[in-house]
Tab-separated table of C-alpha atoms and ligand atoms in Angstrom:
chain	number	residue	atom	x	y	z
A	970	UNK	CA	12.085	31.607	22.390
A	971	UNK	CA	10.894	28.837	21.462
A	972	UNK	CA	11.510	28.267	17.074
A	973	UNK	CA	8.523	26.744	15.320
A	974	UNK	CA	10.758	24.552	12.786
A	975	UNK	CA	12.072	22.838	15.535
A	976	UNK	CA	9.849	19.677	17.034
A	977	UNK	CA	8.274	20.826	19.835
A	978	UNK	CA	9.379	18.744	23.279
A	979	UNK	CA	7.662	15.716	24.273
A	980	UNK	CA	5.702	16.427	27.223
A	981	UNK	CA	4.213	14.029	29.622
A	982	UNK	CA	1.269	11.824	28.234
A	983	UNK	CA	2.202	12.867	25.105
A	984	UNK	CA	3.467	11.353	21.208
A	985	UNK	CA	5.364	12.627	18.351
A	986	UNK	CA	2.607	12.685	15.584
A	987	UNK	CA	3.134	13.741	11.636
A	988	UNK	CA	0.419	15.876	10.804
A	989	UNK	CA	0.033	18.774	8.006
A	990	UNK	CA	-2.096	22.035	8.891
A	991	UNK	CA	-2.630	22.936	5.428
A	992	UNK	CA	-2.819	21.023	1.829
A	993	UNK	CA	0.595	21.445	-0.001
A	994	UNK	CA	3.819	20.071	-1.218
A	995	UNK	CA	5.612	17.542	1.216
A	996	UNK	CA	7.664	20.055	3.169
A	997	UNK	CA	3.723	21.028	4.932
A	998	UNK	CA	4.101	17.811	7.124
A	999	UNK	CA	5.080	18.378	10.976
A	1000	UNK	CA	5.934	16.222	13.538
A	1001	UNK	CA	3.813	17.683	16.534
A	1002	UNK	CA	2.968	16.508	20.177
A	1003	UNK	CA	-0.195	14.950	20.647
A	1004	UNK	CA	-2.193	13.522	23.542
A	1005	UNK	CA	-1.112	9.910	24.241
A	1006	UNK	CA	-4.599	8.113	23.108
A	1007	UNK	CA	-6.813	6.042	25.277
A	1008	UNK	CA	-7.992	2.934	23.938
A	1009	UNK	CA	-12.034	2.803	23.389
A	1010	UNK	CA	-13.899	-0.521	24.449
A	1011	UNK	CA	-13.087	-1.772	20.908
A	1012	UNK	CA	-9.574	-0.702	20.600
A	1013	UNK	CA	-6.004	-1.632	21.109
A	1014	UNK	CA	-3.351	0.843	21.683
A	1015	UNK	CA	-0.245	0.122	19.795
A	1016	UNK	CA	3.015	1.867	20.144
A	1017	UNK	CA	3.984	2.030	16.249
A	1018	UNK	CA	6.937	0.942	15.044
A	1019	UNK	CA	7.166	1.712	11.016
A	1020	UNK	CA	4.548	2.747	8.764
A	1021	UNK	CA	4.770	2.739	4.774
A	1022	UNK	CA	3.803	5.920	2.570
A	1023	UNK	CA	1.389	4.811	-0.338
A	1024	UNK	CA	0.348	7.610	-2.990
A	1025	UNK	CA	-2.831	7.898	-1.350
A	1026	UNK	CA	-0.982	9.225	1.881
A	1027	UNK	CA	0.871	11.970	-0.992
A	1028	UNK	CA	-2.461	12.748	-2.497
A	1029	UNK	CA	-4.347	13.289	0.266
A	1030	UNK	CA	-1.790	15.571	1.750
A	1031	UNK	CA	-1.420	17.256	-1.632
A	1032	UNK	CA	-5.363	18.443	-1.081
A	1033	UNK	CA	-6.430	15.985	-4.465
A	1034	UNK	CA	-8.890	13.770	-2.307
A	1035	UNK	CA	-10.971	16.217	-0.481
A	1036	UNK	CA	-13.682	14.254	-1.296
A	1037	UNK	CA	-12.363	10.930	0.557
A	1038	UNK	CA	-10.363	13.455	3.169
A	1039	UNK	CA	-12.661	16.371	3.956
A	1040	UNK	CA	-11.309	20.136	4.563
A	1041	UNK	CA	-10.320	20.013	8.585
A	1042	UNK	CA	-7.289	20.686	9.095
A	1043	UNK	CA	-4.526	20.100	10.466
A	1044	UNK	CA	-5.177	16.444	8.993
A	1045	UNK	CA	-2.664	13.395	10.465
A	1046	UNK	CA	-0.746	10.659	7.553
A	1047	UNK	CA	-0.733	7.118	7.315
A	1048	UNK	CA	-2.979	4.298	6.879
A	1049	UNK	CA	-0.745	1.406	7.959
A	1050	UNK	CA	1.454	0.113	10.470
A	1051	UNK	CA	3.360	-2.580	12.389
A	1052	UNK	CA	4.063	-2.375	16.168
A	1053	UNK	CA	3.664	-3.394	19.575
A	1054	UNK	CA	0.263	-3.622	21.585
A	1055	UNK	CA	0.373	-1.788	24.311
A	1056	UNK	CA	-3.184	-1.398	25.554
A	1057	UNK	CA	-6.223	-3.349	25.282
A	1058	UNK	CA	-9.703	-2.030	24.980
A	1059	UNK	CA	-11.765	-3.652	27.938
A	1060	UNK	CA	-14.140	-5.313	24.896
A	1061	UNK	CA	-11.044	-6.945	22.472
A	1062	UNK	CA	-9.735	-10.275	23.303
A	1063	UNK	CA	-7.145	-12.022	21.649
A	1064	UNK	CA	-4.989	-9.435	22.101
A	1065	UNK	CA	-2.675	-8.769	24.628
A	1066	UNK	CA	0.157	-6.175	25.418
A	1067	UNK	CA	3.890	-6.353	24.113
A	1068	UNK	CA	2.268	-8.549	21.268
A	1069	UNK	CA	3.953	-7.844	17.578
A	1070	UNK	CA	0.933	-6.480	15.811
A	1071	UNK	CA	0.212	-4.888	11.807
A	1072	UNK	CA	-2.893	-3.056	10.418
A	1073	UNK	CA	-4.313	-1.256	7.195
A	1074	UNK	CA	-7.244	1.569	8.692
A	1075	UNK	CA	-8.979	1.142	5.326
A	1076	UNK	CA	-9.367	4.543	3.138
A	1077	UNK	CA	-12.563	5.732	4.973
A	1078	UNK	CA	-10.306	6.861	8.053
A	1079	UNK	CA	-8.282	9.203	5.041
A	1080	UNK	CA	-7.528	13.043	6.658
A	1081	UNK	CA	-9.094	11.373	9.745
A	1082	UNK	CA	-6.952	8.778	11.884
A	1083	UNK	CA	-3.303	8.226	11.136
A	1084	UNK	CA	-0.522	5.979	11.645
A	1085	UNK	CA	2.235	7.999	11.960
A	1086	UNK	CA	2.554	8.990	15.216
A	1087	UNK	CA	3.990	6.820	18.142
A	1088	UNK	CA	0.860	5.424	19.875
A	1089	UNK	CA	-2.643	4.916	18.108
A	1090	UNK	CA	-5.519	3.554	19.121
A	1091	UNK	CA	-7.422	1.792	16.372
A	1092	UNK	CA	-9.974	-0.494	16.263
A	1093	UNK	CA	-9.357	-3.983	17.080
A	1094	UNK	CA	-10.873	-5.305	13.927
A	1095	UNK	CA	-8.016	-3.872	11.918
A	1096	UNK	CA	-5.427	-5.608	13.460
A	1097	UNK	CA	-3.697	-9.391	13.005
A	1098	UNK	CA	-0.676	-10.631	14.598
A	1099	UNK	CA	2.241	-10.274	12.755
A	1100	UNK	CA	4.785	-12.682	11.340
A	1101	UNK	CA	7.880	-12.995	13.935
A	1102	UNK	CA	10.168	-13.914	10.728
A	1103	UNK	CA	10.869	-10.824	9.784
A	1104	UNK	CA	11.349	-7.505	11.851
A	1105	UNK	CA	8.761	-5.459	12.915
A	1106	UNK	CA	9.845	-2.230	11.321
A	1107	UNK	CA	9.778	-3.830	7.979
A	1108	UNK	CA	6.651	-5.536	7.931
A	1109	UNK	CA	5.330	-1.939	7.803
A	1110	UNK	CA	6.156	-2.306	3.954
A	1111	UNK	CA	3.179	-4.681	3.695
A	1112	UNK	CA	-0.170	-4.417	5.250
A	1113	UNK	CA	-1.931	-1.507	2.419
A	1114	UNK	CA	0.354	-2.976	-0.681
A	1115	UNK	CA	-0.559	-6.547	0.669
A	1116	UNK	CA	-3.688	-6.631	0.904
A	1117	UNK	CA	-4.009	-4.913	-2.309
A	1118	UNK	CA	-2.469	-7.496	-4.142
A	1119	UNK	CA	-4.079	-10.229	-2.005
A	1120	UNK	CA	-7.635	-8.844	-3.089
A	1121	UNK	CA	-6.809	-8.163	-6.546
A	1122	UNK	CA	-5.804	-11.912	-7.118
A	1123	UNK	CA	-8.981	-13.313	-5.121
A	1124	UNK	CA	-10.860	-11.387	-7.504
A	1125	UNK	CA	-8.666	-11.945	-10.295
A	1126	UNK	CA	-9.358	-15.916	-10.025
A	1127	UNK	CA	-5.491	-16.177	-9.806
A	1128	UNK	CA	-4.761	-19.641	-9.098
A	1129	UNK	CA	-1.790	-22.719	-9.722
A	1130	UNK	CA	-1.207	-22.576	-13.440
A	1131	UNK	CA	-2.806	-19.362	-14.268
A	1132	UNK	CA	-1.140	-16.450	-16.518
A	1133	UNK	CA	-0.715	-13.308	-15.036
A	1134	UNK	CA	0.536	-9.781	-16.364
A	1135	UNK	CA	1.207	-7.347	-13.983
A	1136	UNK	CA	1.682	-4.034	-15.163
A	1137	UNK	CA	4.249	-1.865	-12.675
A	1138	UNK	CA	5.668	-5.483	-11.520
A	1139	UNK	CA	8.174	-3.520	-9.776
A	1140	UNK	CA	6.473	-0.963	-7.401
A	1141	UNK	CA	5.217	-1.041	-3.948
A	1142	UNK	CA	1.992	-3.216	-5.479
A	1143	UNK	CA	3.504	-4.852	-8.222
A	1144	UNK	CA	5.985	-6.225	-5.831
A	1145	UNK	CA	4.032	-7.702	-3.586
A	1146	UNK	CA	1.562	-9.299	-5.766
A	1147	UNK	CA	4.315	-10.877	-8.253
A	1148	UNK	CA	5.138	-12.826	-4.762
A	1149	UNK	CA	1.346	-13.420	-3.757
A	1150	UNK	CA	0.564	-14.958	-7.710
A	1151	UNK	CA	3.956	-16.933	-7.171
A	1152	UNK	CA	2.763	-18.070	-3.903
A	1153	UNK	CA	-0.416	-19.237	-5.596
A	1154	UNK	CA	1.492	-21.074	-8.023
A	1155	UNK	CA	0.909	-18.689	-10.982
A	1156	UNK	CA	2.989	-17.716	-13.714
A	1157	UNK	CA	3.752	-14.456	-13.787
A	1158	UNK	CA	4.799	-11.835	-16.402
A	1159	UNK	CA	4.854	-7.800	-15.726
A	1160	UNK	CA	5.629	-4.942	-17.884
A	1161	UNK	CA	8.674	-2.860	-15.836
A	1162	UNK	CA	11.625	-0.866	-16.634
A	1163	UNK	CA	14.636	-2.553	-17.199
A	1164	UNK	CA	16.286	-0.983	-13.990
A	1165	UNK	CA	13.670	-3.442	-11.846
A	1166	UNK	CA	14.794	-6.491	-14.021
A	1167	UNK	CA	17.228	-8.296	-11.418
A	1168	UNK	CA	14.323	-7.746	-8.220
A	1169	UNK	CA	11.525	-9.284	-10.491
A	1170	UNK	CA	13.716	-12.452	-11.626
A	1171	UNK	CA	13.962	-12.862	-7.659
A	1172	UNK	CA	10.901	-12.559	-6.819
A	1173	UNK	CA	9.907	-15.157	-9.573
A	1174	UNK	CA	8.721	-13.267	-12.390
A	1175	UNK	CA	9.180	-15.019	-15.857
A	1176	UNK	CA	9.089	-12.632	-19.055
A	1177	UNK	CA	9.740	-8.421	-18.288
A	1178	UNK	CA	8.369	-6.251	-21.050
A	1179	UNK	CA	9.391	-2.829	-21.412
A	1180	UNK	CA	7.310	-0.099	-21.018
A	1181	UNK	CA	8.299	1.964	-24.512
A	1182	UNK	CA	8.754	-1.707	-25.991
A	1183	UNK	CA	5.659	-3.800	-25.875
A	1184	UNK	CA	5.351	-6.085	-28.366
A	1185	UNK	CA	1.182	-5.724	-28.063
A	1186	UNK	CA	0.362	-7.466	-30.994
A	1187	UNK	CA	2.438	-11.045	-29.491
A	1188	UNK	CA	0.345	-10.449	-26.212
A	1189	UNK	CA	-3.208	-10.427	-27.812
A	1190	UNK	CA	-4.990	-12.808	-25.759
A	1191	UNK	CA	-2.149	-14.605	-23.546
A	1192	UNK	CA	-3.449	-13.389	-20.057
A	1193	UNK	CA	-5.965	-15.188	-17.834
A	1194	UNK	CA	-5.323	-11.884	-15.321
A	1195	UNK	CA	-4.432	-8.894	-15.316
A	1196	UNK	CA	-3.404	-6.173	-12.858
A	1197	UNK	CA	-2.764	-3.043	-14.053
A	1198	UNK	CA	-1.180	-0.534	-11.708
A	1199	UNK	CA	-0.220	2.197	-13.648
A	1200	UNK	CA	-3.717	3.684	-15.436
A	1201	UNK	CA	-1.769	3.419	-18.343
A	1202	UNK	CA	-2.630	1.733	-22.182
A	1203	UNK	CA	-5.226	0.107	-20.565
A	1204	UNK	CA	-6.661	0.012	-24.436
A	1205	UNK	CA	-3.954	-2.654	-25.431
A	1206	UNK	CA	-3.903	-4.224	-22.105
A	1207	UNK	CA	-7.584	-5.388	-22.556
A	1208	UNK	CA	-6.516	-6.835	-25.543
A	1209	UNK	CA	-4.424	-9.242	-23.770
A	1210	UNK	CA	-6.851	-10.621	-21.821
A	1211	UNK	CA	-7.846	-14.011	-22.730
A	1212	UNK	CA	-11.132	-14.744	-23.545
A	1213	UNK	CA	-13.128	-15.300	-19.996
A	1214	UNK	CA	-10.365	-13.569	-18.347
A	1215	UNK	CA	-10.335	-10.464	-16.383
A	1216	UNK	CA	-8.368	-7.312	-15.994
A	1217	UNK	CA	-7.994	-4.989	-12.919
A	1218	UNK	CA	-7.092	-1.543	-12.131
A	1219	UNK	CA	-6.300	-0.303	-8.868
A	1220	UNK	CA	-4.811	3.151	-10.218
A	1221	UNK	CA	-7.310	6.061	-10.006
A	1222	UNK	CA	-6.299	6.746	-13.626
A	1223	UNK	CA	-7.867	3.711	-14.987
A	1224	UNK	CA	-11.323	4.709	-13.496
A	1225	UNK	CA	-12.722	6.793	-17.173
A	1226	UNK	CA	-11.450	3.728	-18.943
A	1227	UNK	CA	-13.320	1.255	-16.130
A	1228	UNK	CA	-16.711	3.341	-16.783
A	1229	UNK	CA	-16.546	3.009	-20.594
A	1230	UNK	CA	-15.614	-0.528	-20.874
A	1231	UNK	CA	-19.023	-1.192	-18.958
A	1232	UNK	CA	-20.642	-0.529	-22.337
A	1233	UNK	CA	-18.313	-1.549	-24.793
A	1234	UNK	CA	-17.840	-5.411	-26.187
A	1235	UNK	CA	-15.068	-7.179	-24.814
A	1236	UNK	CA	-13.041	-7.457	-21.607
A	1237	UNK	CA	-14.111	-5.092	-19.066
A	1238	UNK	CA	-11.798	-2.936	-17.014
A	1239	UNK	CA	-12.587	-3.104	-13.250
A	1240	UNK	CA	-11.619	-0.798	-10.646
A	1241	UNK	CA	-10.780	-1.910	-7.351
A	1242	UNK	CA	-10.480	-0.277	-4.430
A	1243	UNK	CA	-8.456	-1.897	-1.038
A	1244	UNK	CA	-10.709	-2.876	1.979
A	1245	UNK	CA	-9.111	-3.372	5.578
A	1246	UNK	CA	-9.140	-7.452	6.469
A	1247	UNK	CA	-7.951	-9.151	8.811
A	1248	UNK	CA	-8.482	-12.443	6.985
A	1249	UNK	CA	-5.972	-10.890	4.731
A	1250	UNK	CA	-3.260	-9.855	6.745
A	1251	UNK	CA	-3.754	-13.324	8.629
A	1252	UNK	CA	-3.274	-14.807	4.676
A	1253	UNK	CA	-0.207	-12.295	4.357
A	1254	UNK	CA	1.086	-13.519	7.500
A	1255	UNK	CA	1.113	-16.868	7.046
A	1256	UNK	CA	2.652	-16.227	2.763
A	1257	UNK	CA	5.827	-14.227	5.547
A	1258	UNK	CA	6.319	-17.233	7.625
A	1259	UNK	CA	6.783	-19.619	4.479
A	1260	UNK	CA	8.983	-17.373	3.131
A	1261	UNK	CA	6.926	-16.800	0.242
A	1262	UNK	CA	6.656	-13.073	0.867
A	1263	UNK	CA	9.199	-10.542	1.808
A	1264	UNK	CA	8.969	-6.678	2.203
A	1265	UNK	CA	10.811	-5.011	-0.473
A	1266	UNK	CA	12.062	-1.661	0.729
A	1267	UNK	CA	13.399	0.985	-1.333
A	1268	UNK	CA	14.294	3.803	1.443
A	1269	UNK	CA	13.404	4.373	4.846
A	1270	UNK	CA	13.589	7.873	6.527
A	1271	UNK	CA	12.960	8.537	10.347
A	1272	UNK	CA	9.624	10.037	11.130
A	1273	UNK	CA	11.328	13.316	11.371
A	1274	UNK	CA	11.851	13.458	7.571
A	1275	UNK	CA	8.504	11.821	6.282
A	1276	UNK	CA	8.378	14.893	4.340
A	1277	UNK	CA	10.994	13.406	2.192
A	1278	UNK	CA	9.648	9.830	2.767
A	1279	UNK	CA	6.727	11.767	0.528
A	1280	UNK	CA	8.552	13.413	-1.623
A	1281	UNK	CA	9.983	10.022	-2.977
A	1282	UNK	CA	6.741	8.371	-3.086
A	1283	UNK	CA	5.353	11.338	-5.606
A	1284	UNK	CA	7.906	10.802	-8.066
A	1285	UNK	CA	6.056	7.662	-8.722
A	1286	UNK	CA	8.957	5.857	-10.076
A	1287	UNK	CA	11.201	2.874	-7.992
A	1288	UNK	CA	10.894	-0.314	-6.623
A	1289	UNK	CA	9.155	-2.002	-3.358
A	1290	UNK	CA	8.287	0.592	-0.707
A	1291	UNK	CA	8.989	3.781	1.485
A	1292	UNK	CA	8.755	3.027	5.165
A	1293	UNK	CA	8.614	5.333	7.835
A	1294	UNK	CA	10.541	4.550	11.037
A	1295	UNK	CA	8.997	6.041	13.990
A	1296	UNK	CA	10.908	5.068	17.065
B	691	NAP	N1	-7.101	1.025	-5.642
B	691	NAP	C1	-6.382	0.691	-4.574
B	691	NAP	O1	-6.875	0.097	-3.620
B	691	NAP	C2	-4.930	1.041	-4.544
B	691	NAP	C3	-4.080	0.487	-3.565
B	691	NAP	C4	-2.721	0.793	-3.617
B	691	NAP	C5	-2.238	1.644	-4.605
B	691	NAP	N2	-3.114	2.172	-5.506
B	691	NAP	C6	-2.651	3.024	-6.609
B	691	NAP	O2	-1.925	2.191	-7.491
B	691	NAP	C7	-0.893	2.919	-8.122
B	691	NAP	C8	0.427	2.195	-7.905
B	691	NAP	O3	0.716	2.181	-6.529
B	691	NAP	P1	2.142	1.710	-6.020
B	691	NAP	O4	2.119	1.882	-4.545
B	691	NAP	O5	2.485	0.381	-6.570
B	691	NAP	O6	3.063	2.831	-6.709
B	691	NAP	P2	4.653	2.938	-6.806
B	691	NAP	O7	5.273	2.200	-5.671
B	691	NAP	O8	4.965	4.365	-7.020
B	691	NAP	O9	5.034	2.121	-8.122
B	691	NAP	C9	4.686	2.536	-9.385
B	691	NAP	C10	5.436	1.643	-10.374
B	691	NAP	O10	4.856	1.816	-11.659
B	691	NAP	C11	5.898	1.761	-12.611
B	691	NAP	N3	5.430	2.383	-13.848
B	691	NAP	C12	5.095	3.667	-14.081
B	691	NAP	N4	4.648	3.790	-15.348
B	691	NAP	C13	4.688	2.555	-15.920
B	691	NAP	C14	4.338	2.014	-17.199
B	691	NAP	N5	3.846	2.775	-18.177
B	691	NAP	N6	4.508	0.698	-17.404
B	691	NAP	C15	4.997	-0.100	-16.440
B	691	NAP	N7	5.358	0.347	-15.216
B	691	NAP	C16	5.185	1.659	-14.952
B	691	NAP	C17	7.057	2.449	-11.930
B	691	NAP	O11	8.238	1.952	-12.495
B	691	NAP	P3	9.520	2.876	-12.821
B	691	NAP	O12	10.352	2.925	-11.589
B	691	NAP	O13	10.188	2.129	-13.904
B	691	NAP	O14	8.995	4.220	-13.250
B	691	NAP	C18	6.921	1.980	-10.478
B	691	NAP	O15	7.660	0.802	-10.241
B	691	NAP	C19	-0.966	4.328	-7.521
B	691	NAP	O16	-1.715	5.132	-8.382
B	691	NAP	C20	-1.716	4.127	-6.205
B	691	NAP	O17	-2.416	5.273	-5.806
B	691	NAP	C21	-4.438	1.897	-5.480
C-alpha cells in the first residue's frame, strides 16, 4: 500500500512539484507529481535548477497573505529561479533551448504559479539570460533579493559618492544591495549583528552598528539613503536621513510608519514593493560577470526538505540566502 509520507513515483510526463494543501507550519509542504507543463505562445519551459525561499514564500504558506494569495488550495512555493530552457513558446524569440536562464514571477503570481517544481512554464517576459560566471544552482540566490535591492537604489538616487545605511546589511536583501551600492560606487554603512561583521567587511561595507548599540544621536542626518529592511526604529532611522534624502522600507512592518509619515514634517518613509524586470536581472547579470556581485548562501536543502529550507527562513535571523536545489 502505497504510504502518503512517502513522494509519490514520478510517472511519465510528469515533475516533482512542492506544493502545500492547507495553510500551516512548514512541515504542510509536499513534494507531489504534477503534469509536465506545456509552454503557451508566450512562454518558455525551463527545467529548474535552484530556487531561493524569501519570507514572502513562508508567509504565504503560513496563510498571512490571503489577500495577495487567495484561499485555493493546494497552493505551489516559489517565486524565483535559475535553470535551463527547455521549451520555447512558438511567440518568444531570443530564447532558445539548453540556454542558462533566471527569473523573479513578480508577487501577483503568489499561491498561484511556483518555482519549485522541476519544469515551469512562465512567461517569457520574466526571464534574462543568466551570468555563466557563476553556477546555475546558485544564481537562484539572486533574482527576488536582486532586484529588490536593484530597485530600492534606483529609487533611492544611490549613486558614486553617496552615503548609504542599510539596515539588516547582512540578510538575503541587505546582502545583495551592500554589493549593488558598492557597485555603484557608494559608501556604505548597515546596522547588523556582530556575528555578520567579517561577510559585510567583504562585501565592502565601511562602519557596522549594532542593533542594541546605535549611537542615534552621532547618525542624525549622515545618510543620503536609506534602506531599511527590518520594520524596525524606523522613528530614529528617519532621523538620519539627510536633508533631501530619502529612506525606504521594503519590510511589511514599516507600512503603519510609511502611512503616517505622509502627514508628518520631515523625511518620509516609503514602502516599496519588488516588480519582476528583466532590465534588472539583465543589470544583475552584467554586476555577476564583473564580479561585483556574488550570491551569498547560507544553507541549501534538496527540494525534498524545503520544509526545512522554510523553517530557516522564518526564524528571520542569518546571513545571505536559503536556496532550494531541485535536481
Ligand atoms: N517589499 C519587498 O519587495 C520585499 C522584497 C524582499 C524582502 N522583503 C521583506 O524584507 C524583509 C527582509 O527580507 P530578507 O530576505 O532580507 O530577510 P532575511 O534574509 O531573513 O534577513 C533579515 C536580516 O535582518 C537582520 N535583523 C533583524 N532585526 C534587525 C535589527 N533590529 N537591526 C538590524 N538587523 C536586523 C537579521 O540579522 P540577524 O541574523 O542578526 O538577526 C537578518 O540578517 C522581510 O520582511 C521580507 O519579507 C520585502
Amino acid at each position: 500500500m502505497h504510504n502518503p509520507n512517502e513522494a509519490p513515483a514520478p510517472g511519465p510526463g510528469t515533475v516533482p512539484a512542492a506544493q502545500y494543501p492547507r495553510f500551516g507550519p512548514p512541515e504542510v509542504l509536499r513534494v507531489v507529481e504534477v503534469p509536465a507543463p506545456a509552454p503557451g505562445p508566450h512562454d518558455l519551459v525551463v527545467e529548474v535548477a535552484a530556487v531561493s525561499v524569501n519570507r514572502i514564500d513562508t508567509g504565504a504558506r503560513a496563510g498571512r497573505n490571503k489577500f495577495q494569495t487567495g484561499r485555493r488550495l493546494p497552493q505551489p512555493t516559489g517565486l524565483d529561479f535559475s535553470g535551463k530552457v527547455a521549451d520555447v513558446g512558438a511567440q518568444v524569440r531570443g530564447f532558445e533551448p539548453g540556454q542558462r536562464v533566471w527569473g523573479f514571477l513578480g508577487t501577483d503570481r503568489l499561491g498561484e504559479q511556483g518555482t519549485a517544481a522541476g519544469r515551469i512554464a512562465v512567461d517569457a517576459d520574466l526571464v534574462a539570460p543568466a551570468p555563466a560566471s557563476q553556477e546555475l544552482a546558485d544564481l537562484a540566490a539572486l533574482p527576488l533579493v536582486g532586484l529588490t535591492a536593484w530597485q530600492a537604489m534606483k529609487e533611492l538616487g544611490v549613486e558614486e559618492g553617496s552615503r548609504l545605511l542599510i539596515a539588516g546589511g547582512a540578510g538575503g536583501v541587505g546582502s545583495t544591495a551592500v554589493q549593488v551600492a558598492r557597485a555603484r560606487g557608494a559608501l556604505v554603512d548597515t546596522i547588523s549583528s556582530a556575528r555578520h561583521e567579517e561577510l559585510l567587511k567583504r562585501l565592502g561595507a565601511g562602519s557596522r552598528f549594532d542593533p542594541d548599540a546605535v549611537d542615534w544621536p552621532a547618525l542624525a542626518g549622515r545618510y543620503r539613503a536609506v534602506l531599511d529592511t527590518t520594520g524596525k526604529n524606523l522613528r530614529s532611522l528617519r532621523r538620519a536621513v539627510a536633508p533631501g534624502g530619502r529612506l525606504i522600507t521594503i519590510s511589511p512592518a514599516g507600512i503603519p510608519a510609511s502611512l503616517l509619515t505622509r502627514i508628518l514634517p520631515g523625511p518620509t518613509v516609503s514602502f516599496m514593493s519588488v516588480r519582476p524586470s528583466r532590465e534588472g536581472l539583465e543589470a544583475l547579470g552584467d554586476l555577476v560577470e564583473r564580479g561585483r556581485l556574488t550570491p551569498i548562501i547560507r544553507k541549501r536543502f534538496p527540494l525534498s526538505q524545503i520544509a526545512r529550507a522554510h523553517a530557516l527562513v522564518e526564524t528571520g535571523h542569518g546571513r545571505g540566502k536559503v536556496v532550494v536545489d531541485i535536481d
